[in-house]
Amino acid sequence: MLDIYGVSAAVMQELVQIAREARQKGWWHPFSTVLSGAYVGLEAATRSIRTYEQQVIPGLLQSEEYAIAMIRAARSGDNDLEIKQRVRVRMERQSLLIQDDPIDLWVVLDEAVVSRPVGGDAVMRDQLAKLINAARLPNVTLQILPFAVGAHAGMDSTFAILEFEEEGDADVVYIDNATGGLFLEKAEELGKYISIFENIQATALHPEESIEMIEMLVEEPLWKSNRRVSGSI
């Protein structure tokens, strides 16, 4: 899948090797232009990921049709082949959750993520069903951060905390954006985002309550209701 991102196998092997063995802090910054596409390689080298999402289902949990709709909307300049390639990579990444030694994934989703019908009604219902199934995997924890909590610690950004397999490897925070991605690995930066995630995690619904909420949304989606939010026309 690396060639789709324009990253050679040799470069990727070197980057992951550094992540696993060299244990050198700061190595991400010189490779910032490559790493915007090489995130998938770093993801595969982790033992666990904790992520907070404000707008979309994380790639590791997306259905194929949801991914197509999301990428088409967010990357309007991509042609059909490019979209197809990106979706294929996204689907292949999901094997990390079900392989013999799967990574641990802890996801907190803002309620907006499960309330917006990306791809339309049928696609979103299928996506919610996929979320429910994923949340029942022993290595996946899913929580919903409901609108009712009001202001919270994660309002500034969406992010992922990657913890690497080897004990001495430097963990890293990844912040995605429209022009690529930003990697943070200084101790104070990492500590800040860990604190934010723990705060969000404590505020969000319990995992079982989160599954129940998603099940209710499958039956009665918010986007099908006649209720209007403040400021709507």
PDB file of C-alpha atoms in Angstrom:
ATOM      1  CA  MET A   1       0.000   0.000   0.000  1.00  0.00           C
ATOM      2  CA  LEU A   2       2.988   2.330   0.434  1.00  0.00           C
ATOM      3  CA  ASP A   3       3.359   3.047  -3.275  1.00  0.00           C
ATOM      4  CA  ILE A   4      -0.085   4.632  -3.286  1.00  0.00           C
ATOM      5  CA  TYR A   5       1.272   7.327  -0.990  1.00  0.00           C
ATOM      6  CA  GLY A   6       4.471   7.738  -2.996  1.00  0.00           C
ATOM      7  CA  VAL A   7       6.636   6.237  -0.271  1.00  0.00           C
ATOM      8  CA  SER A   8       9.143   3.605  -1.359  1.00  0.00           C
ATOM      9  CA  ALA A   9       9.411   0.345   0.553  1.00  0.00           C
ATOM     10  CA  ALA A  10      13.035   1.160   1.384  1.00  0.00           C
ATOM     11  CA  VAL A  11      12.162   4.523   2.914  1.00  0.00           C
ATOM     12  CA  MET A  12       9.276   3.041   4.867  1.00  0.00           C
ATOM     13  CA  GLN A  13      11.416   0.211   6.184  1.00  0.00           C
ATOM     14  CA  GLU A  14      13.990   2.736   7.348  1.00  0.00           C
ATOM     15  CA  LEU A  15      11.378   4.890   9.085  1.00  0.00           C
ATOM     16  CA  VAL A  16       9.734   2.000  10.890  1.00  0.00           C
ATOM     17  CA  GLN A  17      13.149   0.609  11.826  1.00  0.00           C
ATOM     18  CA  ILE A  18      14.003   3.923  13.447  1.00  0.00           C
ATOM     19  CA  ALA A  19      10.707   3.882  15.294  1.00  0.00           C
ATOM     20  CA  ARG A  20      11.310   0.384  16.599  1.00  0.00           C
ATOM     21  CA  GLU A  21      15.039   0.253  17.246  1.00  0.00           C
ATOM     22  CA  ALA A  22      16.809   3.586  17.193  1.00  0.00           C
ATOM     23  CA  ARG A  23      14.540   5.062  19.865  1.00  0.00           C
ATOM     24  CA  GLN A  24      15.621   8.550  18.846  1.00  0.00           C
ATOM     25  CA  LYS A  25      13.297  11.403  19.760  1.00  0.00           C
ATOM     26  CA  GLY A  26      12.752  13.997  17.060  1.00  0.00           C
ATOM     27  CA  TRP A  27      13.283  11.750  14.043  1.00  0.00           C
ATOM     28  CA  TRP A  28       9.784  12.510  12.685  1.00  0.00           C
ATOM     29  CA  HIS A  29      10.379  16.185  11.919  1.00  0.00           C
ATOM     30  CA  PRO A  30      13.017  15.811   9.154  1.00  0.00           C
ATOM     31  CA  PHE A  31      10.640  13.400   7.394  1.00  0.00           C
ATOM     32  CA  SER A  32       7.491  15.524   7.737  1.00  0.00           C
ATOM     33  CA  THR A  33       6.681  15.565   4.027  1.00  0.00           C
ATOM     34  CA  VAL A  34       7.067  11.796   3.734  1.00  0.00           C
ATOM     35  CA  LEU A  35       5.250  10.988   6.947  1.00  0.00           C
ATOM     36  CA  SER A  36       2.021  12.606   5.847  1.00  0.00           C
ATOM     37  CA  GLY A  37       1.736   9.548   3.619  1.00  0.00           C
ATOM     38  CA  ALA A  38       3.702   7.155   5.810  1.00  0.00           C
ATOM     39  CA  TYR A  39       1.323   7.279   8.759  1.00  0.00           C
ATOM     40  CA  VAL A  40       0.073   3.837   7.775  1.00  0.00           C
ATOM     41  CA  GLY A  41       3.553   2.414   8.345  1.00  0.00           C
ATOM     42  CA  LEU A  42       3.846   3.987  11.772  1.00  0.00           C
ATOM     43  CA  GLU A  43       0.360   2.778  12.606  1.00  0.00           C
ATOM     44  CA  ALA A  44       1.402  -0.787  11.819  1.00  0.00           C
ATOM     45  CA  ALA A  45       4.382  -0.490  14.180  1.00  0.00           C
ATOM     46  CA  THR A  46       2.299   0.549  17.189  1.00  0.00           C
ATOM     47  CA  ARG A  47       0.997  -1.603  20.008  1.00  0.00           C
ATOM     48  CA  SER A  48      -1.928   0.712  20.773  1.00  0.00           C
ATOM     49  CA  ILE A  49      -3.716   3.790  19.477  1.00  0.00           C
ATOM     50  CA  ARG A  50      -5.906   6.194  21.414  1.00  0.00           C
ATOM     51  CA  THR A  51      -7.809   8.611  19.231  1.00  0.00           C
ATOM     52  CA  TYR A  52     -10.414  11.339  19.520  1.00  0.00           C
ATOM     53  CA  GLU A  53     -12.466  12.280  16.463  1.00  0.00           C
ATOM     54  CA  GLN A  54     -14.759  15.287  16.102  1.00  0.00           C
ATOM     55  CA  GLN A  55     -15.988  14.879  12.518  1.00  0.00           C
ATOM     56  CA  VAL A  56     -15.500  11.434  10.975  1.00  0.00           C
ATOM     57  CA  ILE A  57     -15.256   7.750  11.821  1.00  0.00           C
ATOM     58  CA  PRO A  58     -11.551   6.789  12.125  1.00  0.00           C
ATOM     59  CA  GLY A  59     -10.160   5.028   9.070  1.00  0.00           C
ATOM     60  CA  LEU A  60      -9.617   1.788  11.002  1.00  0.00           C
ATOM     61  CA  LEU A  61     -13.374   1.561  11.600  1.00  0.00           C
ATOM     62  CA  GLN A  62     -14.819   2.921   8.353  1.00  0.00           C
ATOM     63  CA  SER A  63     -17.018   0.910   6.027  1.00  0.00           C
ATOM     64  CA  GLU A  64     -16.018   0.952   2.373  1.00  0.00           C
ATOM     65  CA  GLU A  65     -19.017   3.006   1.243  1.00  0.00           C
ATOM     66  CA  TYR A  66     -18.576   5.489   4.087  1.00  0.00           C
ATOM     67  CA  ALA A  67     -14.896   5.877   3.162  1.00  0.00           C
ATOM     68  CA  ILE A  68     -15.772   6.528  -0.479  1.00  0.00           C
ATOM     69  CA  ALA A  69     -18.315   9.197   0.444  1.00  0.00           C
ATOM     70  CA  MET A  70     -16.039  10.848   2.994  1.00  0.00           C
ATOM     71  CA  ILE A  71     -12.968  10.949   0.757  1.00  0.00           C
ATOM     72  CA  ARG A  72     -14.964  12.182  -2.224  1.00  0.00           C
ATOM     73  CA  ALA A  73     -16.324  15.076  -0.159  1.00  0.00           C
ATOM     74  CA  ALA A  74     -13.097  15.949   1.660  1.00  0.00           C
ATOM     75  CA  ARG A  75     -10.752  15.538  -1.316  1.00  0.00           C
ATOM     76  CA  SER A  76     -12.755  16.996  -4.174  1.00  0.00           C
ATOM     77  CA  GLY A  77      -9.651  17.224  -6.354  1.00  0.00           C
ATOM     78  CA  ASP A  78      -9.072  13.460  -6.370  1.00  0.00           C
ATOM     79  CA  ASN A  79     -10.162  11.473  -9.409  1.00  0.00           C
ATOM     80  CA  ASP A  80     -12.020   8.151  -9.177  1.00  0.00           C
ATOM     81  CA  LEU A  81      -8.823   6.091  -9.347  1.00  0.00           C
ATOM     82  CA  GLU A  82      -7.193   8.055  -6.538  1.00  0.00           C
ATOM     83  CA  ILE A  83     -10.293   7.679  -4.390  1.00  0.00           C
ATOM     84  CA  LYS A  84     -10.384   3.951  -5.083  1.00  0.00           C
ATOM     85  CA  GLN A  85      -6.731   3.606  -4.094  1.00  0.00           C
ATOM     86  CA  ARG A  86      -7.187   5.551  -0.876  1.00  0.00           C
ATOM     87  CA  VAL A  87     -10.189   3.440   0.069  1.00  0.00           C
ATOM     88  CA  ARG A  88      -8.275   0.233  -0.656  1.00  0.00           C
ATOM     89  CA  VAL A  89      -5.477   1.307   1.653  1.00  0.00           C
ATOM     90  CA  ARG A  90      -7.994   2.210   4.334  1.00  0.00           C
ATOM     91  CA  MET A  91      -9.669  -1.199   4.131  1.00  0.00           C
ATOM     92  CA  GLU A  92      -6.330  -3.038   4.244  1.00  0.00           C
ATOM     93  CA  ARG A  93      -5.285  -1.105   7.344  1.00  0.00           C
ATOM     94  CA  GLN A  94      -8.216  -2.610   9.224  1.00  0.00           C
ATOM     95  CA  SER A  95      -6.478  -5.985   9.344  1.00  0.00           C
ATOM     96  CA  LEU A  96      -4.448  -4.515  12.226  1.00  0.00           C
ATOM     97  CA  LEU A  97      -7.510  -5.023  14.423  1.00  0.00           C
ATOM     98  CA  ILE A  98      -8.098  -8.684  13.623  1.00  0.00           C
ATOM     99  CA  GLN A  99      -4.635 -10.111  12.949  1.00  0.00           C
ATOM    100  CA  ASP A 100      -3.093 -12.737  15.259  1.00  0.00           C
ATOM    101  CA  ASP A 101      -1.487 -10.054  17.421  1.00  0.00           C
ATOM    102  CA  PRO A 102      -3.889  -7.130  16.958  1.00  0.00           C
ATOM    103  CA  ILE A 103      -3.247  -3.595  18.055  1.00  0.00           C
ATOM    104  CA  ASP A 104      -5.343  -2.120  20.862  1.00  0.00           C
ATOM    105  CA  LEU A 105      -7.617   0.704  19.744  1.00  0.00           C
ATOM    106  CA  TRP A 106      -9.418   3.132  22.043  1.00  0.00           C
ATOM    107  CA  VAL A 107     -11.688   5.576  20.225  1.00  0.00           C
ATOM    108  CA  VAL A 108     -13.732   8.469  21.563  1.00  0.00           C
ATOM    109  CA  LEU A 109     -16.153   9.910  19.016  1.00  0.00           C
ATOM    110  CA  ASP A 110     -17.985  13.182  19.329  1.00  0.00           C
ATOM    111  CA  GLU A 111     -21.732  12.614  18.983  1.00  0.00           C
ATOM    112  CA  ALA A 112     -21.604  14.637  15.754  1.00  0.00           C
ATOM    113  CA  VAL A 113     -19.641  11.809  14.135  1.00  0.00           C
ATOM    114  CA  VAL A 114     -22.470   9.300  14.531  1.00  0.00           C
ATOM    115  CA  SER A 115     -25.195  11.862  13.810  1.00  0.00           C
ATOM    116  CA  ARG A 116     -24.076  13.054  10.373  1.00  0.00           C
ATOM    117  CA  PRO A 117     -25.342  10.830   7.491  1.00  0.00           C
ATOM    118  CA  VAL A 118     -22.146  10.568   5.455  1.00  0.00           C
ATOM    119  CA  GLY A 119     -23.073   8.843   2.194  1.00  0.00           C
ATOM    120  CA  GLY A 120     -26.791   8.966   2.934  1.00  0.00           C
ATOM    121  CA  ASP A 121     -29.138   6.994   5.153  1.00  0.00           C
ATOM    122  CA  ALA A 122     -28.323   3.421   4.089  1.00  0.00           C
ATOM    123  CA  VAL A 123     -24.556   3.962   4.039  1.00  0.00           C
ATOM    124  CA  MET A 124     -24.580   5.566   7.477  1.00  0.00           C
ATOM    125  CA  ARG A 125     -26.744   2.857   9.009  1.00  0.00           C
ATOM    126  CA  ASP A 126     -24.327   0.238   7.673  1.00  0.00           C
ATOM    127  CA  GLN A 127     -21.437   2.249   9.088  1.00  0.00           C
ATOM    128  CA  LEU A 128     -23.054   2.393  12.513  1.00  0.00           C
ATOM    129  CA  ALA A 129     -23.600  -1.368  12.416  1.00  0.00           C
ATOM    130  CA  LYS A 130     -19.912  -1.818  11.603  1.00  0.00           C
ATOM    131  CA  LEU A 131     -19.024   0.380  14.568  1.00  0.00           C
ATOM    132  CA  ILE A 132     -21.116  -1.793  16.872  1.00  0.00           C
ATOM    133  CA  ASN A 133     -19.403  -4.959  15.652  1.00  0.00           C
ATOM    134  CA  ALA A 134     -15.951  -3.404  16.008  1.00  0.00           C
ATOM    135  CA  ALA A 135     -16.736  -2.161  19.515  1.00  0.00           C
ATOM    136  CA  ARG A 136     -17.364  -5.752  20.584  1.00  0.00           C
ATOM    137  CA  LEU A 137     -13.845  -6.855  19.659  1.00  0.00           C
ATOM    138  CA  PRO A 138     -11.770  -7.513  22.800  1.00  0.00           C
ATOM    139  CA  ASN A 139      -9.040  -5.113  21.651  1.00  0.00           C
ATOM    140  CA  VAL A 140     -11.351  -2.221  20.715  1.00  0.00           C
ATOM    141  CA  THR A 141     -12.928   0.268  23.117  1.00  0.00           C
ATOM    142  CA  LEU A 142     -15.428   2.769  21.731  1.00  0.00           C
ATOM    143  CA  GLN A 143     -16.985   5.703  23.572  1.00  0.00           C
ATOM    144  CA  ILE A 144     -19.330   8.472  22.482  1.00  0.00           C
ATOM    145  CA  LEU A 145     -18.876  11.997  23.797  1.00  0.00           C
ATOM    146  CA  PRO A 146     -22.466  13.304  23.863  1.00  0.00           C
ATOM    147  CA  PHE A 147     -23.554  16.827  23.004  1.00  0.00           C
ATOM    148  CA  ALA A 148     -24.961  17.125  26.518  1.00  0.00           C
ATOM    149  CA  VAL A 149     -21.492  17.420  28.084  1.00  0.00           C
ATOM    150  CA  GLY A 150     -21.147  20.913  26.611  1.00  0.00           C
ATOM    151  CA  ALA A 151     -17.637  22.368  26.535  1.00  0.00           C
ATOM    152  CA  HIS A 152     -14.874  19.796  26.995  1.00  0.00           C
ATOM    153  CA  ALA A 153     -11.098  19.328  26.898  1.00  0.00           C
ATOM    154  CA  GLY A 154     -10.946  18.092  23.298  1.00  0.00           C
ATOM    155  CA  MET A 155     -12.661  20.967  21.550  1.00  0.00           C
ATOM    156  CA  ASP A 156      -9.458  22.296  19.971  1.00  0.00           C
ATOM    157  CA  SER A 157      -8.493  19.323  17.795  1.00  0.00           C
ATOM    158  CA  THR A 158      -8.785  15.758  16.594  1.00  0.00           C
ATOM    159  CA  PHE A 159      -5.739  13.626  17.375  1.00  0.00           C
ATOM    160  CA  ALA A 160      -4.297  10.146  17.784  1.00  0.00           C
ATOM    161  CA  ILE A 161      -1.764   8.955  20.359  1.00  0.00           C
ATOM    162  CA  LEU A 162       0.425   6.158  18.990  1.00  0.00           C
ATOM    163  CA  GLU A 163       2.270   3.931  21.438  1.00  0.00           C
ATOM    164  CA  PHE A 164       5.015   1.808  19.910  1.00  0.00           C
ATOM    165  CA  GLU A 165       5.681  -1.872  20.451  1.00  0.00           C
ATOM    166  CA  GLU A 166       9.136  -1.604  21.958  1.00  0.00           C
ATOM    167  CA  GLU A 167       9.327  -0.308  25.517  1.00  0.00           C
ATOM    168  CA  GLY A 168      11.932   2.359  24.749  1.00  0.00           C
ATOM    169  CA  ASP A 169      10.398   3.780  21.578  1.00  0.00           C
ATOM    170  CA  ALA A 170       9.133   7.341  21.761  1.00  0.00           C
ATOM    171  CA  ASP A 171       5.340   7.516  21.623  1.00  0.00           C
ATOM    172  CA  VAL A 172       3.910  10.156  19.321  1.00  0.00           C
ATOM    173  CA  VAL A 173       0.829  12.310  18.823  1.00  0.00           C
ATOM    174  CA  TYR A 174      -0.504  12.614  15.280  1.00  0.00           C
ATOM    175  CA  ILE A 175      -2.751  15.516  14.279  1.00  0.00           C
ATOM    176  CA  ASP A 176      -4.322  15.214  10.839  1.00  0.00           C
ATOM    177  CA  ASN A 177      -5.239  18.163   8.642  1.00  0.00           C
ATOM    178  CA  ALA A 178      -6.135  19.040   5.062  1.00  0.00           C
ATOM    179  CA  THR A 179      -2.528  19.541   3.944  1.00  0.00           C
ATOM    180  CA  GLY A 180      -0.933  16.530   5.612  1.00  0.00           C
ATOM    181  CA  GLY A 181      -0.266  15.750   9.230  1.00  0.00           C
ATOM    182  CA  LEU A 182       1.694  16.942  12.234  1.00  0.00           C
ATOM    183  CA  PHE A 183       3.719  14.657  14.511  1.00  0.00           C
ATOM    184  CA  LEU A 184       4.429  15.711  18.097  1.00  0.00           C
ATOM    185  CA  GLU A 185       6.841  13.740  20.275  1.00  0.00           C
ATOM    186  CA  LYS A 186       8.225  16.084  22.925  1.00  0.00           C
ATOM    187  CA  ALA A 187       7.446  14.909  26.452  1.00  0.00           C
ATOM    188  CA  GLU A 188       5.380  17.985  27.300  1.00  0.00           C
ATOM    189  CA  GLU A 189       3.397  17.713  24.059  1.00  0.00           C
ATOM    190  CA  LEU A 190       2.700  14.041  24.584  1.00  0.00           C
ATOM    191  CA  GLY A 191       1.734  14.638  28.206  1.00  0.00           C
ATOM    192  CA  LYS A 192      -0.688  17.383  27.194  1.00  0.00           C
ATOM    193  CA  TYR A 193      -2.552  15.180  24.740  1.00  0.00           C
ATOM    194  CA  ILE A 194      -2.594  12.197  27.073  1.00  0.00           C
ATOM    195  CA  SER A 195      -4.189  14.462  29.673  1.00  0.00           C
ATOM    196  CA  ILE A 196      -6.756  15.700  27.148  1.00  0.00           C
ATOM    197  CA  PHE A 197      -7.631  12.157  26.109  1.00  0.00           C
ATOM    198  CA  GLU A 198      -8.002  10.978  29.697  1.00  0.00           C
ATOM    199  CA  ASN A 199     -10.288  13.925  30.389  1.00  0.00           C
ATOM    200  CA  ILE A 200     -12.426  13.173  27.333  1.00  0.00           C
ATOM    201  CA  GLN A 201     -12.476   9.476  28.153  1.00  0.00           C
ATOM    202  CA  ALA A 202     -13.727  10.188  31.679  1.00  0.00           C
ATOM    203  CA  THR A 203     -16.429  12.537  30.355  1.00  0.00           C
ATOM    204  CA  ALA A 204     -17.705  10.277  27.559  1.00  0.00           C
ATOM    205  CA  LEU A 205     -20.362   7.603  27.880  1.00  0.00           C
ATOM    206  CA  HIS A 206     -19.317   4.191  29.189  1.00  0.00           C
ATOM    207  CA  PRO A 207     -18.490   1.776  26.319  1.00  0.00           C
ATOM    208  CA  GLU A 208     -21.681  -0.248  26.859  1.00  0.00           C
ATOM    209  CA  GLU A 209     -23.781   2.910  26.958  1.00  0.00           C
ATOM    210  CA  SER A 210     -22.052   4.059  23.787  1.00  0.00           C
ATOM    211  CA  ILE A 211     -22.986   0.853  21.975  1.00  0.00           C
ATOM    212  CA  GLU A 212     -26.573   1.237  23.156  1.00  0.00           C
ATOM    213  CA  MET A 213     -26.653   4.790  21.846  1.00  0.00           C
ATOM    214  CA  ILE A 214     -25.375   3.707  18.424  1.00  0.00           C
ATOM    215  CA  GLU A 215     -27.939   0.892  18.320  1.00  0.00           C
ATOM    216  CA  MET A 216     -30.685   3.454  18.961  1.00  0.00           C
ATOM    217  CA  LEU A 217     -29.324   5.644  16.172  1.00  0.00           C
ATOM    218  CA  VAL A 218     -29.505   2.717  13.752  1.00  0.00           C
ATOM    219  CA  GLU A 219     -33.196   2.365  14.600  1.00  0.00           C
ATOM    220  CA  GLU A 220     -34.004   6.076  14.855  1.00  0.00           C
ATOM    221  CA  PRO A 221     -31.331   8.209  13.173  1.00  0.00           C
ATOM    222  CA  LEU A 222     -31.151  11.844  14.206  1.00  0.00           C
ATOM    223  CA  TRP A 223     -30.877  12.866  10.560  1.00  0.00           C
ATOM    224  CA  LYS A 224     -34.330  11.355   9.907  1.00  0.00           C
ATOM    225  CA  SER A 225     -36.017  13.345  12.666  1.00  0.00           C
ATOM    226  CA  ASN A 226     -37.870  16.611  12.165  1.00  0.00           C
ATOM    227  CA  ARG A 227     -36.074  18.249  15.039  1.00  0.00           C
ATOM    228  CA  ARG A 228     -34.133  21.393  14.171  1.00  0.00           C
ATOM    229  CA  VAL A 229     -31.099  22.641  15.993  1.00  0.00           C
ATOM    230  CA  SER A 230     -30.627  26.246  17.018  1.00  0.00           C
ATOM    231  CA  GLY A 231     -29.731  28.427  14.054  1.00  0.00           C
ATOM    232  CA  SER A 232     -31.022  26.031  11.384  1.00  0.00           C
ATOM    233  CA  ILE A 233     -33.310  27.251   8.623  1.00  0.00           C
TER     234      ILE A 233
END
